[in-house]
Short mmCIF file of C-alpha atoms and ligand atoms in Angstrom, two decimals:
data_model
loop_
_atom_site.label_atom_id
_atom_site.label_comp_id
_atom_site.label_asym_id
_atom_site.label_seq_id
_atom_site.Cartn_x
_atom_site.Cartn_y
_atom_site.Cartn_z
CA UNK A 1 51.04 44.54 -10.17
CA UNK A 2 51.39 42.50 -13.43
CA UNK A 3 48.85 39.69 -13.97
CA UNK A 4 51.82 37.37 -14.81
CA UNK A 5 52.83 38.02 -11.19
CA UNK A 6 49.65 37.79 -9.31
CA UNK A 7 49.22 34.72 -10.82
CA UNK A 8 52.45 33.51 -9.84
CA UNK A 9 51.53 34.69 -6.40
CA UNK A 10 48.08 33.11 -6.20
CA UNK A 11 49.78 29.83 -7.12
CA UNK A 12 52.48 30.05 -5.24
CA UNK A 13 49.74 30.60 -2.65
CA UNK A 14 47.84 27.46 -3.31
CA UNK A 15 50.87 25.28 -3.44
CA UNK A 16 51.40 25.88 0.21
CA UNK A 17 50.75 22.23 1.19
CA UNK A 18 49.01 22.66 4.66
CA UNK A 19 46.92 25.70 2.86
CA UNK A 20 45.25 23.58 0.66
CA UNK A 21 44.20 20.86 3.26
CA UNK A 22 42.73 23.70 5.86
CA UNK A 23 40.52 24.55 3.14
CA UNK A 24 39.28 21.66 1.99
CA UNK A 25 38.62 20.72 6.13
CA UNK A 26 36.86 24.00 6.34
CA UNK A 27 34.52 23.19 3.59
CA UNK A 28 33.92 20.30 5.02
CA UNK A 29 33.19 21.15 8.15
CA UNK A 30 30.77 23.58 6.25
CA UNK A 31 29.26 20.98 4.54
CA UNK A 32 29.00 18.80 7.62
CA UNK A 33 27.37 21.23 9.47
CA UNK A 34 24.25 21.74 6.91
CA UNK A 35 24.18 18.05 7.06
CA UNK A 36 23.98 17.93 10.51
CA UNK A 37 20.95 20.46 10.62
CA UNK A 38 19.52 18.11 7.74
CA UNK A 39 19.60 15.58 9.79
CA UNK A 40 17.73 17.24 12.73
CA UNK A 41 14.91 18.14 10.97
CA UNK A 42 14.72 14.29 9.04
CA UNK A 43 15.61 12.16 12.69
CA UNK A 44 13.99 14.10 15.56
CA UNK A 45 10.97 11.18 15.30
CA UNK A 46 13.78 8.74 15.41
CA UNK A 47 14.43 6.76 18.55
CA UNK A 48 17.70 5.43 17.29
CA UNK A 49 19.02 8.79 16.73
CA UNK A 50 20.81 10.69 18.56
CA UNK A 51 18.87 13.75 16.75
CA UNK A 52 15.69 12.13 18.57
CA UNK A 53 13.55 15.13 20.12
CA UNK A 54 11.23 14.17 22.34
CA UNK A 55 9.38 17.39 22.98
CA UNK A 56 8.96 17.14 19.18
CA UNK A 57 8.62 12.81 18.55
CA UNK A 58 5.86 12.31 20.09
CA UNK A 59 3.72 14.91 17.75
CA UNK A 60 0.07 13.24 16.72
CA UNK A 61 0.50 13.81 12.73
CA UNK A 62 -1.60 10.94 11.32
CA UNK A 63 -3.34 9.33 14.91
CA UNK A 64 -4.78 13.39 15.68
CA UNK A 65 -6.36 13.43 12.65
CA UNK A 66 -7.75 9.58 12.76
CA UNK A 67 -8.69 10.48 16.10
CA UNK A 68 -10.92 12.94 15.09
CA UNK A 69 -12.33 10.64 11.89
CA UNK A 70 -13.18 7.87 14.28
CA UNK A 71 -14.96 10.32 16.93
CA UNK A 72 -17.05 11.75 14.52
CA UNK A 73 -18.19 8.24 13.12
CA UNK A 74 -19.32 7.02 16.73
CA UNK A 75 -20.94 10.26 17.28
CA UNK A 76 -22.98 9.37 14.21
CA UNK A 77 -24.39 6.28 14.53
CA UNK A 78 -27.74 5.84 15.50
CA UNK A 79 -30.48 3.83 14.32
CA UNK A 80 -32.84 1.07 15.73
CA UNK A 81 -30.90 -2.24 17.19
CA UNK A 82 -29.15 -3.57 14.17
CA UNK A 83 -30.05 -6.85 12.70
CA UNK A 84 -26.51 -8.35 11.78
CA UNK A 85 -24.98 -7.70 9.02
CA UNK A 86 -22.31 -10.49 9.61
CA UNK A 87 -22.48 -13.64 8.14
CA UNK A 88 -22.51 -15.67 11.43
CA UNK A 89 -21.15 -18.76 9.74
CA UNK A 90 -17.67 -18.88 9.73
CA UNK A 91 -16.63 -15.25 9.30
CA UNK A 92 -13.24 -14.19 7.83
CA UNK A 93 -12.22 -12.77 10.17
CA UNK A 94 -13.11 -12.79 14.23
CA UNK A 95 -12.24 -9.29 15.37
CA UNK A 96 -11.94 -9.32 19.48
CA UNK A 97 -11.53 -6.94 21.49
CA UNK A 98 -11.90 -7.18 25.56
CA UNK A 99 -12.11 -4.17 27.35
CA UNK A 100 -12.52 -2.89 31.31
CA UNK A 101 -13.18 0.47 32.83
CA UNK A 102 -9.88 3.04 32.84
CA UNK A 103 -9.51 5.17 35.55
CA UNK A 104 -10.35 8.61 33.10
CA UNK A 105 -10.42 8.18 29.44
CA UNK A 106 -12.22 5.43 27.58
CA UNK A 107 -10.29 4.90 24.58
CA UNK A 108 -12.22 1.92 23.38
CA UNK A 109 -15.05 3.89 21.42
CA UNK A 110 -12.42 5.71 19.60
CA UNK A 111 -10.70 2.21 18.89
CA UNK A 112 -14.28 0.24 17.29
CA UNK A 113 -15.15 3.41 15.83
CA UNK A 114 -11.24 3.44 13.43
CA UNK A 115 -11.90 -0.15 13.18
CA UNK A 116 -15.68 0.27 11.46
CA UNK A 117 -15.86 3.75 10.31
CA UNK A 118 -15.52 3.50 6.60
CA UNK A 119 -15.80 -0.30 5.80
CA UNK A 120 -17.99 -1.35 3.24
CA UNK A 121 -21.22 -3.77 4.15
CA UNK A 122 -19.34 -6.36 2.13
CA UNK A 123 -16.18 -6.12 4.60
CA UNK A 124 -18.16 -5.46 7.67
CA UNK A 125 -19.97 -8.79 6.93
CA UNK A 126 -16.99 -10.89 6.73
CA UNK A 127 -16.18 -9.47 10.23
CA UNK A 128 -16.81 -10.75 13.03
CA UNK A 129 -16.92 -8.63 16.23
CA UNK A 130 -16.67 -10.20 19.41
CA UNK A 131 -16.62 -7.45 22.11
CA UNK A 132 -15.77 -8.65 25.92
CA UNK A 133 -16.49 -6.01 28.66
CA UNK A 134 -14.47 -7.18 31.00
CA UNK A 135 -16.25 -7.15 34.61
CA UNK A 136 -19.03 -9.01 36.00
CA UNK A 137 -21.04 -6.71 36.17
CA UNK A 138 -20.84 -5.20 32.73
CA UNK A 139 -22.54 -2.05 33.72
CA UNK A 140 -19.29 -0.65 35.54
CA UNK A 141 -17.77 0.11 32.39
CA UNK A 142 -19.06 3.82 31.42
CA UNK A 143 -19.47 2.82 27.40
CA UNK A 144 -22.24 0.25 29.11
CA UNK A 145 -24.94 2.43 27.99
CA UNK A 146 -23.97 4.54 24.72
CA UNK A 147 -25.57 3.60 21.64
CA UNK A 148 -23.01 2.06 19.18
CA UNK A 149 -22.55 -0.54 21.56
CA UNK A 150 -26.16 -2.44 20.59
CA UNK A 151 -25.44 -1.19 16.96
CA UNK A 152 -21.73 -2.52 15.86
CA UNK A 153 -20.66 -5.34 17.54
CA UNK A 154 -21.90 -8.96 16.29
CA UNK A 155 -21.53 -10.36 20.37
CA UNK A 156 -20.97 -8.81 23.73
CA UNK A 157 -19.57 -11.51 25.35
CA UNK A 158 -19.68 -11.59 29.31
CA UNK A 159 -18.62 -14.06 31.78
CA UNK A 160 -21.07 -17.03 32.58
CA UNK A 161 -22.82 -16.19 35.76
CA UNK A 162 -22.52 -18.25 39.27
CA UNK A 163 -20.09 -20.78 38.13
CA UNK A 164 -16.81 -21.57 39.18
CA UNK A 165 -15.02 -19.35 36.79
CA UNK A 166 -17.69 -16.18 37.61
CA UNK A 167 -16.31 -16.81 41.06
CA UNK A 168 -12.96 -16.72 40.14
CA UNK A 169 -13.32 -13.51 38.34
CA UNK A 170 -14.87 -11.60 41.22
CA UNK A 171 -11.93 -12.83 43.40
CA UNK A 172 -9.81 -11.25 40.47
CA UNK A 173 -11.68 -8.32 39.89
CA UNK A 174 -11.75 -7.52 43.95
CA UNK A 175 -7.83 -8.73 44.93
CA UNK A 176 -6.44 -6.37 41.74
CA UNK A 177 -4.99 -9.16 40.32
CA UNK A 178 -4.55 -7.78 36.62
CA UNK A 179 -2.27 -9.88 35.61
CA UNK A 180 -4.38 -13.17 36.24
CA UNK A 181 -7.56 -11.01 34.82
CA UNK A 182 -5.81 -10.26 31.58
CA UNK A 183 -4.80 -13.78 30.61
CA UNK A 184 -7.88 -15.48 30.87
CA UNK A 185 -9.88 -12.56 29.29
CA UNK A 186 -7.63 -13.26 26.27
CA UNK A 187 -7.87 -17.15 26.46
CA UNK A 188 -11.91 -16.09 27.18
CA UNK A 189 -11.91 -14.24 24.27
CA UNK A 190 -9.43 -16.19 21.53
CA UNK A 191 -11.19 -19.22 21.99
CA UNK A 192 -14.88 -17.31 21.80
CA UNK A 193 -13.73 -16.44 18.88
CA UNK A 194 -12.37 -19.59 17.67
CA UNK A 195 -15.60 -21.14 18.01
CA UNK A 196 -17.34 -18.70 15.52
CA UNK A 197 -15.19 -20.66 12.89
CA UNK A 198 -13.10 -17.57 11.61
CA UNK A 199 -10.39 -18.19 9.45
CA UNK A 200 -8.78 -15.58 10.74
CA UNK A 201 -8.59 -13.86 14.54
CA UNK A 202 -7.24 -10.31 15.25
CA UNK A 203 -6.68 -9.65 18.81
CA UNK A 204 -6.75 -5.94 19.40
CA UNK A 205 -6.39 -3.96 22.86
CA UNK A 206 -9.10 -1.51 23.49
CA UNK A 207 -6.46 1.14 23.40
CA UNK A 208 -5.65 1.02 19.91
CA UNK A 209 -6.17 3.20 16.57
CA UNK A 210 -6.64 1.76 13.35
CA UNK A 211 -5.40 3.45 10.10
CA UNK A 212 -7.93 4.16 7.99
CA UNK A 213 -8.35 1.09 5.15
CA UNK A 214 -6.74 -1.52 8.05
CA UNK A 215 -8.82 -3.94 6.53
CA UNK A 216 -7.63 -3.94 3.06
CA UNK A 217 -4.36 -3.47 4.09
CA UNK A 218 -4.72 -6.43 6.62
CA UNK A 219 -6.29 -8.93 3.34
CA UNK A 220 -2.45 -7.61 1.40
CA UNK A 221 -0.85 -8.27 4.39
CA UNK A 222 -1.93 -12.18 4.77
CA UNK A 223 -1.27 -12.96 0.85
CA UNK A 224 2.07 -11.63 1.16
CA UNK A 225 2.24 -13.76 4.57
CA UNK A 226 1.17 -16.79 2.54
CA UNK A 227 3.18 -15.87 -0.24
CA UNK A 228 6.21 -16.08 1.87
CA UNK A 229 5.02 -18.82 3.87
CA UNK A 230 5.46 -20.46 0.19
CA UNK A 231 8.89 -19.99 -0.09
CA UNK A 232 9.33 -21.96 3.52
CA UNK A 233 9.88 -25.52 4.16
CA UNK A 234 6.81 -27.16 5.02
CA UNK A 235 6.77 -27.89 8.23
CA UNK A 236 7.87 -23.95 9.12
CA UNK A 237 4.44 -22.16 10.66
CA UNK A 238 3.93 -19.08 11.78
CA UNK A 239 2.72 -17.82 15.12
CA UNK A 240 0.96 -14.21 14.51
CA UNK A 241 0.88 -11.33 12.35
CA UNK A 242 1.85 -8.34 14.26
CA UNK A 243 -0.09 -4.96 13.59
CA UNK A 244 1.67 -2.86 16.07
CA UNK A 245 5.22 -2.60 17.22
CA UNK A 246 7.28 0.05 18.56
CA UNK A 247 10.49 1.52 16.78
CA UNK A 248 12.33 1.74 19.88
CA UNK A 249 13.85 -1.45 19.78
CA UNK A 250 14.17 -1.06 15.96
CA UNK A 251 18.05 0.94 16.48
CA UNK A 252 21.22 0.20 16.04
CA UNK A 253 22.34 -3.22 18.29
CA UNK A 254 24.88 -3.47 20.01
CA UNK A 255 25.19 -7.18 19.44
CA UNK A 256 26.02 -6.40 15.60
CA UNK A 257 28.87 -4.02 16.14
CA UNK A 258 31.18 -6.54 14.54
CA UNK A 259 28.81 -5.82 11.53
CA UNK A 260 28.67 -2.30 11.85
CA UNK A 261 32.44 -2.03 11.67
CA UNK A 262 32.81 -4.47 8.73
CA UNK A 263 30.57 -2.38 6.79
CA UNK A 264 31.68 0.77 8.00
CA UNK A 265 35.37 -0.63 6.95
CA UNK A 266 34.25 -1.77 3.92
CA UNK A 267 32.73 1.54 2.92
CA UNK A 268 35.72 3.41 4.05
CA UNK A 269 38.21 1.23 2.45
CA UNK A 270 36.12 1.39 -0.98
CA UNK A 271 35.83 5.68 -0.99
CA UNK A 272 39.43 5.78 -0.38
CA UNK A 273 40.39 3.45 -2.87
CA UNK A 274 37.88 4.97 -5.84
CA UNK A 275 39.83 8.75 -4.66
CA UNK A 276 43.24 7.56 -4.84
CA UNK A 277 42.41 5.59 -8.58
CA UNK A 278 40.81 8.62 -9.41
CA UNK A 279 43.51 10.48 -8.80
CA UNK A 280 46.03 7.88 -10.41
CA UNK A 281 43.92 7.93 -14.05
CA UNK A 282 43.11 11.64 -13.60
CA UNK A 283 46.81 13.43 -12.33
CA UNK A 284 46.12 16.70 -14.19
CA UNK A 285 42.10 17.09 -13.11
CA UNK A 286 43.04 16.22 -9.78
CA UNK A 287 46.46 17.81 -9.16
CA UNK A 288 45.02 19.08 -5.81
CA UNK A 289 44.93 15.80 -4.27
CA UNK A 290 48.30 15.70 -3.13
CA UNK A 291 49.21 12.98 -0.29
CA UNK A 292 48.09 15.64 2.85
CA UNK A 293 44.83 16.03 1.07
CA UNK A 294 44.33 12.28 0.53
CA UNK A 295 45.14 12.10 4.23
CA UNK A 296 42.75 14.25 5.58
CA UNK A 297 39.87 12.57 3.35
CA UNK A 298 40.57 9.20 4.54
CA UNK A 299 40.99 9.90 8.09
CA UNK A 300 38.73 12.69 8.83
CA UNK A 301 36.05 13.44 5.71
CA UNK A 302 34.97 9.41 5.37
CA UNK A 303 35.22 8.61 9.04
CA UNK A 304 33.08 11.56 9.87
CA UNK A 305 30.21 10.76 7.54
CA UNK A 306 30.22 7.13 8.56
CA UNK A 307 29.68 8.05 12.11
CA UNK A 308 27.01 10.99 10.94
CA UNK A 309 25.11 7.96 8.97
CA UNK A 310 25.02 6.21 12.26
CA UNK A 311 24.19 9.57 14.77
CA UNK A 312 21.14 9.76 12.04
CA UNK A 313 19.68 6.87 13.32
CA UNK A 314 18.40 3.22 11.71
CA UNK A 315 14.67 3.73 11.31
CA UNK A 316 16.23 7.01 9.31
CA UNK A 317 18.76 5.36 7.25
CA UNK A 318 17.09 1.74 6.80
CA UNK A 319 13.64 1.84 7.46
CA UNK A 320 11.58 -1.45 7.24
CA UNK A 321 10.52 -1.34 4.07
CA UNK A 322 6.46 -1.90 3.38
CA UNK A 323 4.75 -5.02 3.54
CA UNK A 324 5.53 -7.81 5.56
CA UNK A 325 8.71 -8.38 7.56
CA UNK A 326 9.87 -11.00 9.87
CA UNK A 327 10.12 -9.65 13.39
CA UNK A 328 11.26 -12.79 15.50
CA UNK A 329 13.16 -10.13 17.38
CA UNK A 330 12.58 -6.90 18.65
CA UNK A 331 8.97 -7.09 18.04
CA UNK A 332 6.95 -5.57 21.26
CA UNK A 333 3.90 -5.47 22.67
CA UNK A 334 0.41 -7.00 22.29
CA UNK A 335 -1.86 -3.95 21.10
CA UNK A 336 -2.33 -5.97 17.83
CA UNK A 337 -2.73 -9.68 16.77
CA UNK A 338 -3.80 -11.86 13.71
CA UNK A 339 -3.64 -15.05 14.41
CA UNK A 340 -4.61 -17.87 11.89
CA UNK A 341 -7.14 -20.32 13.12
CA UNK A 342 -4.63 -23.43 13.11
CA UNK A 343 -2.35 -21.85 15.65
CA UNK A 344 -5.10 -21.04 18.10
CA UNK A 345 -5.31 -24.37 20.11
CA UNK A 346 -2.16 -24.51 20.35
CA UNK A 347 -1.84 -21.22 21.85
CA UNK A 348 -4.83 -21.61 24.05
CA UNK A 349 -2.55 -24.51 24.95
CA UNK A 350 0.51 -22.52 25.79
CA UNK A 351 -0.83 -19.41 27.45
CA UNK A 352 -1.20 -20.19 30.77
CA UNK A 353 -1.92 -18.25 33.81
CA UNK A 354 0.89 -20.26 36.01
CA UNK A 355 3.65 -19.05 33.25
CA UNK A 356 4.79 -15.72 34.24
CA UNK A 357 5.02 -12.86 32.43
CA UNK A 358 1.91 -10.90 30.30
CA UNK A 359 0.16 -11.82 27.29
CA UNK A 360 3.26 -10.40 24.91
CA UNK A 361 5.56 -11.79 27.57
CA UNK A 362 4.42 -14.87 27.08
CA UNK A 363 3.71 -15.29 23.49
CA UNK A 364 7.50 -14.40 22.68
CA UNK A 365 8.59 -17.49 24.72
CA UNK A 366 5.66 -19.61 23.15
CA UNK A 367 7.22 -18.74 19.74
CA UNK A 368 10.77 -19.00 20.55
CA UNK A 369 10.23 -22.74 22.11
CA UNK A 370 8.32 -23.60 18.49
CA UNK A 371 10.52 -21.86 16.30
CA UNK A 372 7.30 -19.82 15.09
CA UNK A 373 8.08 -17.31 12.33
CA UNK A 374 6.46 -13.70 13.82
CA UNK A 375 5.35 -11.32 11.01
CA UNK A 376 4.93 -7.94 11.57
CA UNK A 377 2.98 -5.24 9.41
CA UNK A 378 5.09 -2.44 7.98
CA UNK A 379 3.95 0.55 9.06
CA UNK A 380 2.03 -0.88 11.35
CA UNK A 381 -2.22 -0.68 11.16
CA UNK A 382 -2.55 0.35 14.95
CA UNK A 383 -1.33 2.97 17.15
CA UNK A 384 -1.32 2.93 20.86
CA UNK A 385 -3.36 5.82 22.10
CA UNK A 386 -3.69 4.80 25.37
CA UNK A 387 -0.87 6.46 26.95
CA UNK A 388 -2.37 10.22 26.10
CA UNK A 389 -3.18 11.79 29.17
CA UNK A 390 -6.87 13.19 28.96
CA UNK A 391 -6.07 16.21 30.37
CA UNK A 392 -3.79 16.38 26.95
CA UNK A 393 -0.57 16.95 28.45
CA UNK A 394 2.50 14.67 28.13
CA UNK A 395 2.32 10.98 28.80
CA UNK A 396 3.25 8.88 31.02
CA UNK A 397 7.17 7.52 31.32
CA UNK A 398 6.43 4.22 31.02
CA UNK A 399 3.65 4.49 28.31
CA UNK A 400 5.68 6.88 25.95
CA UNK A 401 8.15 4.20 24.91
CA UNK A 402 4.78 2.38 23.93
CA UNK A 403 3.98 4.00 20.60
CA UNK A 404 4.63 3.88 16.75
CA UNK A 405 6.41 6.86 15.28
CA UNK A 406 6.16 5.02 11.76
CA UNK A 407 2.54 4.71 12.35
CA UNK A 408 2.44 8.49 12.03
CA UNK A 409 4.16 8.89 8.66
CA UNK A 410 0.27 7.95 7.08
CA UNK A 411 -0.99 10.47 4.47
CA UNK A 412 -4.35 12.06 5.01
CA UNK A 413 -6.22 13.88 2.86
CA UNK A 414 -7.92 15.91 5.11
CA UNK A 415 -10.98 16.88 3.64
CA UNK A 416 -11.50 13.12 3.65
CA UNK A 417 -15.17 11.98 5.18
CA UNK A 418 -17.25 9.18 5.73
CA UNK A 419 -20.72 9.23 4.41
CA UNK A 420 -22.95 8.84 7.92
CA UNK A 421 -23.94 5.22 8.63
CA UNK A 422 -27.31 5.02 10.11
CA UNK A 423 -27.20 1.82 11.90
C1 NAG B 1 -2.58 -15.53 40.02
O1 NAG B 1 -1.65 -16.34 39.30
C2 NAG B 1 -0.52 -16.73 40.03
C3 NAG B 1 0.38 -17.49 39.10
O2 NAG B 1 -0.26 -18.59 38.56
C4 NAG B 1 -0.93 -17.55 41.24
O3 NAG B 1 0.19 -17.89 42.00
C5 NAG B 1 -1.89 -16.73 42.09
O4 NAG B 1 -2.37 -17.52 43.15
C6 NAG B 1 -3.07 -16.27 41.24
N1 NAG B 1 -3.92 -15.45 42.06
C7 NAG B 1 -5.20 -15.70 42.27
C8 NAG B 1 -5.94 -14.80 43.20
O5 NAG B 1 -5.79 -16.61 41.73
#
């Protein structure tokens, strides 16, 4: 065969219009399927994704390895019954915690220990640490009698004894009635810690893990919040700064579809557009593109990769970006709080055992009816550990959809460790 005619062949070939488009739609499907396999391995830790795994999500990369930090730190203190470090007058920062007896695992060593192990004595002393065990009879909880508790915190606050309100804790304690225990343990406890004068109060569940150099992070955290606060009107205030949330309710909404499919237009119309000029200014380089072509870019290629950007999930696509963000929606739970010290009275105001709903319940509607701005920490400084099982198996349904996948995207070095604090 004579080259002159092969090549006449091999164009005549390619100029078979429908030819030419099955190709390019089988290198895209090519394409699209290595993408999609991409995208498994970058979303399966994204709830908003449908490439969400989760056998896979729920993996302990960072809180495993804190875990094990803050476990080895309680193990190693010891020492005689500390004088205080803290400077009892008006601390920084009030630190409380309230804790009560879980059926199996106590998580609450593991949670002081992340929150101590590491600080310097000048940050430990402008902490406060105001520990509530939560029962009248403080000796029910099984940490009662281990060692760090005489060493780290600066109070172990109890309820008073034979009054009125001892009374009504008993009646609590022995009817089960958690919910009306929990609220005024955390009124009991924010206002406690009020009175030490703290500039500052973090409200932290005893289920919690802290990321290892919380402290300075929390200090960046509040300039930026005041920085912001700045830019504000005056009168604007802010409610809390939020150290946990949950990325569950950080997807795609179905409230901004209209949004979604502007943008999703927008890009469409814009690829299609910079293709077809292209091919205008650029005949001869892009002969190829004939109308069937064009056709099966706009209506199949673009489309498909629009919906793949979606399938990949938000938290994949647009994470929060570090710092501080606004969270006035979306926001859950109460595993983590910093409150400043203005807002507290009103609060204590506000949260109210006759209002229904739960601490976080009830501080959403609190800031919704004042127009509060909420500020969340990006990633967040705590994890919620409390829903591991102990026998280290699964979690619980309801507990599983309470836990930070961003929270596990920390670096470690993991030779990392802290020099032993004696006392
Ligand atoms: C718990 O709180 C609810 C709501 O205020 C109230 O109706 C109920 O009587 C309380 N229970 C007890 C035992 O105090």
């Amino acid at each position: 065969m004579h080259l002159s005619q092969r090549a006449f062949r091999m164009r005549h070939y390619h100029n078979l219009p429908g030819m030419r488009t099955v190709w390019i739609l089988v290198a895209f499907s090519a394409f699209y399927a290595l993408t999609l396999l991409y995208c498994r391995t970058i979303s399966y830790r994204d709830p908003s994704s449908v490439f969400f795994d989760a056998n896979r999500a729920y993996d302990r990369l960072y809180s495993g390895h804190r875990i094990e930090q803050a476990n080895t730190y309680i193990a190693s203190i010891d020492g005689p019954h500390q004088q205080r470090l803290s400077n009892l007058e008006s601390p920084f920062l009030c630190l409380g915690i309230a804790t009560v007896a879980r059926r199996g695992t106590q998580y609450v060593r593991t949670t002081v220990a992340s929150l101590f192990a590491g600080l310097s004595k000048e940050e430990r002393s402008s902490i406060f640490f105001d520990l509530l065990i939560g029962h009248t009879d403080p000796a029910e909880h099984p940490i009662f009698a281990e060692r760090w508790l005489d060493i780290l915190p600066d109070r172990i606050l109890q309820y008073p004894k034979d009054t009125a309100e001892s009374a009504q804790v008993i009646a609590w304690e022995e009817g089960g009635w958690y919910r009306n225990k929990s609220i005024h343990d955390y009124r009991y406890l924010l206002s406690d810690c009020y009175a030490t004068g703290a500039r500052y109060i973090a409200m932290v569940e005893d289920d919690t893990l802290a990321v290892e150099g919380w402290f300075q992070r929390l200090l960046h955290a509040l300039d930026i919040v005041r920085a912001k606060m700045d830019k504000y009107p005056s009168d604007e205030r802010w409610i809390y700064l939020r150290l946990f949330y949950t990325d569950d309710l950080l997807g795609w909404n179905s409230e901004q579809w209209a949004t979604y499919l502007f943008w999703s237009f927008l890009v469409w119309i814009s690829v299609s557009t910079v293709i077809y000029a292209s091919k205008r200014r650029f005949p001869r380089q892009l002969e190829f593109i004939n109308a069937e072509v064009m056709a099966s870019l706009s209506l199949v290629c673009i489309p498909a990769m629009i919906l793949l950007f979606f399938m990949a999930g938000k938290q994949t696509m647009m994470p929060l970006s570090p710092g501080v963000q606004e969270m006035n929606k979306y926001g859950c739970c109460s595993q983590g709080f910093v409150y400043s010290r203005d807002m507290v009275p009103h609060i204590l105001d506000k949260l109210k055992l006759e209002t229904k709903g739960l601490v976080d319940m009830q501080m959403e509607k609190i800031a919704d009816a004042g127009k509060y701005i909420r500020w969340a920490v990006v990633p967040p400084l705590l994890q919620h550990i409390g829903a591991t099982s102990s026998k280290g198996y699964g979690f619980d349904d309801n507990a599983r959809q309470i836990w930070s996948f961003r929270y596990e995207q920390y670096r470690f070095d993991k030779d990392t460790n802290y020099p032993k604090i004696k006392g």
